Coordinates of C-alpha atoms in Angstrom, one line a residue:
Chain A
M1 CA -0.2 24.5 12.6
K2 CA 2.8 26.4 11.4
T3 CA 4.4 23.1 10.3
L4 CA 1.3 22.1 8.4
F5 CA 1.3 25.4 6.5
L6 CA 4.9 25.0 5.8
S7 CA 4.4 21.5 4.5
A8 CA 1.5 22.7 2.3
A9 CA 3.6 25.5 0.9
I10 CA 6.5 23.1 0.1
A11 CA 4.0 20.6 -1.5
T12 CA 2.4 23.3 -3.6
S13 CA 5.8 24.5 -4.8
L14 CA 7.0 21.0 -5.6
L15 CA 3.8 20.3 -7.4
A16 CA 4.2 23.3 -9.7
Q17 CA 7.7 22.1 -10.5
T18 CA 6.5 18.6 -11.0
V19 CA 3.7 19.3 -13.4
Q20 CA 5.8 21.6 -15.4
A21 CA 8.6 19.0 -15.6
G22 CA 6.2 16.2 -16.3
E23 CA 5.0 17.9 -19.5
K24 CA 8.5 17.7 -20.9
M25 CA 9.5 14.2 -19.7
N26 CA 9.7 11.1 -21.8
D27 CA 8.6 7.6 -20.7
L28 CA 12.0 6.6 -19.3
E29 CA 12.2 9.8 -17.2
I30 CA 8.7 9.3 -15.9
A31 CA 9.5 5.7 -15.0
H32 CA 12.7 6.8 -13.2
T33 CA 10.8 9.5 -11.3
A34 CA 7.9 7.3 -10.2
Y35 CA 10.3 4.6 -9.0
T36 CA 12.4 7.2 -7.2
A37 CA 9.3 8.6 -5.5
G38 CA 8.5 5.1 -4.2
Q39 CA 12.0 4.5 -3.0
L40 CA 12.1 7.8 -1.1
D41 CA 8.8 6.9 0.7
I42 CA 10.4 3.6 1.7
R43 CA 13.3 5.5 3.2
Y44 CA 10.9 7.7 5.1
A45 CA 9.2 4.6 6.4
H46 CA 12.5 3.1 7.6
L47 CA 13.2 6.3 9.5
A48 CA 9.7 6.2 11.1
L49 CA 10.2 2.7 12.2
A50 CA 13.6 3.6 13.7
V51 CA 12.3 6.6 15.6
S52 CA 8.5 6.5 16.2
E53 CA 6.9 4.7 19.1
N54 CA 3.4 5.5 18.0
T55 CA 1.5 2.4 17.1
E56 CA -0.5 4.1 14.3
V57 CA 2.6 5.7 12.8
R58 CA 4.5 2.5 12.9
A59 CA 1.7 0.6 11.2
F60 CA 1.5 3.2 8.5
A61 CA 5.2 3.0 7.9
E62 CA 5.1 -0.8 7.7
T63 CA 2.3 -0.5 5.1
M64 CA 4.4 2.0 3.1
L65 CA 7.3 -0.5 3.1
R66 CA 5.2 -3.4 1.9
D67 CA 3.2 -1.6 -0.7
H68 CA 5.8 0.6 -2.2
A69 CA 8.2 -2.3 -2.4
A70 CA 5.6 -4.3 -4.2
V71 CA 4.9 -1.5 -6.7
N72 CA 8.6 -1.0 -7.3
T73 CA 9.2 -4.7 -7.8
A74 CA 6.5 -4.6 -10.5
A75 CA 8.2 -1.6 -12.0
V76 CA 11.6 -3.4 -12.1
N77 CA 10.0 -6.4 -13.7
L78 CA 8.4 -4.3 -16.4
I79 CA 11.7 -2.4 -17.0
T80 CA 13.5 -5.8 -17.3
K81 CA 10.8 -7.1 -19.7
L82 CA 11.0 -4.1 -21.9
N83 CA 14.8 -4.1 -21.7
V84 CA 15.0 -0.4 -21.2
T85 CA 16.9 1.8 -18.7
P86 CA 15.1 4.6 -16.8
Q87 CA 16.6 8.0 -17.1
D88 CA 17.7 10.2 -14.2
N89 CA 16.3 13.7 -14.6
D90 CA 15.9 17.0 -13.0
L91 CA 12.7 16.1 -11.2
S92 CA 14.1 12.8 -9.8
R93 CA 17.1 14.8 -8.5
A94 CA 14.8 17.4 -7.0
L95 CA 12.8 14.7 -5.3
V96 CA 15.9 13.1 -3.9
Q97 CA 17.3 16.4 -2.6
G98 CA 13.9 17.4 -1.1
A99 CA 13.7 14.1 0.7
A100 CA 17.2 14.4 2.0
D101 CA 16.3 17.8 3.5
K102 CA 13.1 16.4 5.0
R103 CA 14.9 13.4 6.5
A104 CA 17.5 15.7 8.0
E105 CA 14.6 17.7 9.6
L106 CA 13.0 14.5 10.8
M107 CA 16.2 13.1 12.3
S108 CA 16.4 16.1 14.6
L109 CA 13.0 15.3 16.1
S110 CA 11.5 12.7 18.4
G111 CA 8.3 11.8 20.0
K112 CA 5.1 13.5 18.9
A113 CA 7.0 16.2 17.1
F114 CA 8.5 13.5 14.8
D115 CA 5.2 11.7 14.4
C116 CA 3.4 14.9 13.3
V117 CA 6.1 16.0 10.8
Y118 CA 6.3 12.5 9.4
A119 CA 2.5 12.2 9.1
Q120 CA 2.1 15.6 7.6
N121 CA 4.9 15.0 5.1
E122 CA 3.4 11.7 4.1
L123 CA 0.1 13.4 3.4
G124 CA 1.6 16.2 1.4
Y125 CA 4.0 13.8 -0.4
H126 CA 1.2 11.5 -1.5
Q127 CA -1.0 14.4 -2.5
V128 CA 1.7 15.8 -4.7
V129 CA 2.8 12.5 -6.2
N130 CA -0.8 11.3 -6.8
K131 CA -1.8 14.5 -8.5
T132 CA 1.3 14.4 -10.7
V133 CA 0.9 10.7 -11.6
E134 CA -2.8 11.2 -12.4
E135 CA -2.7 14.5 -14.2
S136 CA 0.7 14.6 -15.8
F137 CA 2.5 11.2 -15.9
I138 CA -0.3 8.9 -17.0
P139 CA -1.6 11.1 -19.8
A140 CA 2.0 11.7 -21.0
V141 CA 3.2 8.1 -21.1
T142 CA 3.2 6.4 -24.5
V143 CA 4.1 2.8 -23.6
E144 CA 0.9 1.0 -22.7
P145 CA 2.3 -1.4 -20.1
L146 CA 3.9 1.6 -18.2
K147 CA 0.6 3.5 -18.4
E148 CA -1.2 0.4 -16.9
L149 CA 1.4 0.1 -14.2
L150 CA 1.1 3.8 -13.2
S151 CA -2.7 3.6 -13.2
E152 CA -2.7 0.5 -11.0
A153 CA 0.0 2.0 -8.7
L154 CA -2.1 5.2 -8.4
V155 CA -4.9 3.1 -6.8
T156 CA -2.5 2.1 -4.1
F157 CA -1.1 5.5 -3.6
K158 CA -4.6 7.1 -3.3
V159 CA -5.3 4.6 -0.5
H160 CA -2.1 5.7 1.2
E161 CA -3.2 9.3 0.9
G162 CA -6.4 8.6 2.6
H163 CA -4.6 6.6 5.3
A164 CA -2.2 9.5 5.8
E165 CA -5.0 11.9 6.2
M166 CA -6.6 9.8 8.9
M167 CA -3.2 9.5 10.6
V168 CA -2.7 13.3 10.6
K169 CA -6.2 13.8 12.1
G170 CA -5.6 11.1 14.7
L171 CA -2.4 12.6 15.9
Q172 CA -4.1 16.0 16.6
C173 CA -0.9 17.9 15.8
A174 CA -2.3 21.4 15.4
Chain B
M1 CA 12.6 -14.6 11.9
R2 CA 9.3 -13.3 10.5
L3 CA 6.1 -15.2 11.3
N4 CA 3.3 -14.9 8.8
R5 CA -0.3 -14.6 9.7
R6 CA -1.0 -18.2 9.0
Q7 CA 1.7 -19.3 11.3
L8 CA 0.3 -17.1 14.0
C9 CA -3.1 -18.5 13.5
L10 CA -1.8 -22.1 13.6
G11 CA -0.1 -21.1 16.9
A12 CA -3.4 -19.9 18.2
G13 CA -4.9 -23.1 17.1
A14 CA -3.1 -25.0 19.8
V15 CA -5.8 -23.7 22.2
A16 CA -8.7 -23.2 19.9
V17 CA -9.6 -24.8 16.6
A18 CA -9.6 -22.3 13.8
P19 CA -13.0 -22.0 12.0
A20 CA -11.3 -22.0 8.6
L21 CA -8.6 -24.5 7.5
P22 CA -6.4 -24.7 4.4
A23 CA -8.3 -26.4 1.6
T24 CA -7.5 -28.2 -1.6
G25 CA -9.7 -28.9 -4.6
A26 CA -12.2 -26.7 -6.3
P27 CA -13.5 -23.9 -4.2
A28 CA -17.3 -23.2 -4.0
A29 CA -16.7 -19.5 -4.2
R30 CA -14.0 -17.1 -5.2
V31 CA -13.3 -13.6 -3.8
D32 CA -11.2 -11.3 -6.0
I33 CA -9.1 -8.7 -4.2
H34 CA -9.0 -5.7 -6.5
A35 CA -8.4 -2.0 -5.9
F36 CA -8.3 -2.6 -2.1
A37 CA -11.6 -4.3 -1.9
F38 CA -13.0 -7.8 -1.5
E39 CA -15.3 -8.7 -4.4
P40 CA -17.8 -9.9 -3.6
A41 CA -17.7 -8.5 -0.1
H42 CA -20.3 -11.0 1.1
V43 CA -20.0 -14.7 0.3
T44 CA -22.3 -17.5 1.3
I45 CA -21.2 -21.1 1.2
R46 CA -22.3 -24.4 2.8
A47 CA -20.5 -26.0 5.7
G48 CA -17.6 -28.0 4.5
E49 CA -17.1 -25.9 1.3
S50 CA -14.1 -23.6 0.7
I51 CA -13.5 -20.1 -0.6
E52 CA -10.5 -19.0 -2.7
W53 CA -9.1 -15.5 -2.4
I54 CA -7.1 -14.1 -5.2
N55 CA -5.1 -10.9 -5.0
H56 CA -4.9 -8.7 -8.1
D57 CA -3.4 -5.7 -6.5
F58 CA 0.3 -4.8 -6.4
A59 CA -0.1 -4.3 -2.6
P60 CA 0.0 -7.5 -0.6
H61 CA -3.2 -8.3 1.3
T62 CA -4.7 -10.8 3.7
A63 CA -8.1 -12.1 4.5
T64 CA -8.1 -12.3 8.3
G65 CA -10.9 -13.2 10.6
D66 CA -11.9 -10.3 12.9
E67 CA -10.9 -12.5 15.8
V68 CA -7.6 -13.2 14.1
N69 CA -8.3 -16.9 14.5
W70 CA -8.1 -17.7 10.7
D71 CA -6.5 -16.1 7.7
T72 CA -5.1 -16.7 4.3
G73 CA -1.5 -15.5 5.1
E74 CA 0.1 -12.8 3.0
L75 CA -1.1 -12.8 -0.6
E76 CA 1.1 -11.0 -3.1
K77 CA -0.1 -10.0 -6.5
N78 CA -1.7 -13.0 -8.3
D79 CA -1.3 -15.2 -5.2
S80 CA -4.3 -17.2 -4.0
A81 CA -5.3 -19.2 -1.0
S82 CA -8.2 -21.4 -0.2
L83 CA -9.8 -22.0 3.1
R84 CA -12.5 -24.5 4.1
F85 CA -15.3 -23.5 6.6
D86 CA -16.8 -26.5 8.4
T87 CA -19.0 -24.7 11.0
P88 CA -22.2 -22.7 10.1
G89 CA -22.0 -19.1 11.2
T90 CA -20.9 -15.6 10.0
Y91 CA -17.3 -14.8 9.8
P92 CA -16.4 -11.1 9.3
Y93 CA -12.9 -10.5 8.1
F94 CA -10.5 -7.8 7.1
C95 CA -7.1 -7.2 5.5
A96 CA -4.5 -7.2 8.2
Y97 CA -2.4 -4.7 6.2
H98 CA -5.3 -2.4 5.2
P99 CA -7.9 -2.7 7.9
H100 CA -10.5 -0.6 6.0
M101 CA -10.9 -3.5 3.6
R102 CA -13.7 -5.7 5.0
G103 CA -15.6 -8.7 4.0
M104 CA -18.0 -11.4 5.3
V105 CA -18.2 -15.1 5.0
E106 CA -21.6 -16.7 5.7
V107 CA -21.6 -20.4 6.2
I108 CA -25.0 -22.2 6.2
S109 CA -25.7 -25.8 7.1

């Protein structure tokens, strides 16, 4: 339970930073941040597949690999078509650093402890990212194809959030 | 080597004939996969007719029989696959990647 509270606290803090940053970000920074968020979840999934022996956790990780790769491929295709270069920014860098810290924590764990921290992080991560994409990024974006891509990606990410919630409940980590 | 679902089903077909087979020509019905749902979720066709599934989502999907004895294989965005059903009956199915996605094929004589 302590871990769950800690995850929630981190998620809330990150969300506050994210929304604040999102209000100041341009289209290219938003594109970079959204792509980065997907890539980071793919890295979490690779780690889960390397460590976890839980069938449900592994299935979730495989879904994250497939779905986020598909979304990011679409993002790359759009960026190529628009002939623009996404811009690194404070929020992207904060996400990368936060994920590095979380991966370090995960790599020190195994068995059910790993599964619980991974699952809780996936739930918190998707909650934060989804709220940010829906309430900050999509309203702020000015290029219509990027807005459409984010809107469609959000459908996928919300399904992931629901899946993560079920995974957390199923693991009975409290 | 990565086997896709269709190859797995064909492998299973060595001991049991799959109720749905790859089809060519115009399908009698079309199922759109959109926002992690099969639309329509329930399709009725006559024996010998085929159904086409088209994926509109970024996420890859499948249409896989509950008994895993038939499926479309992986469908990426804008991919489609058609399967022919020759035997009357009901064929519930799901997405192998997102099992909460469910549909039903009803084949009448």
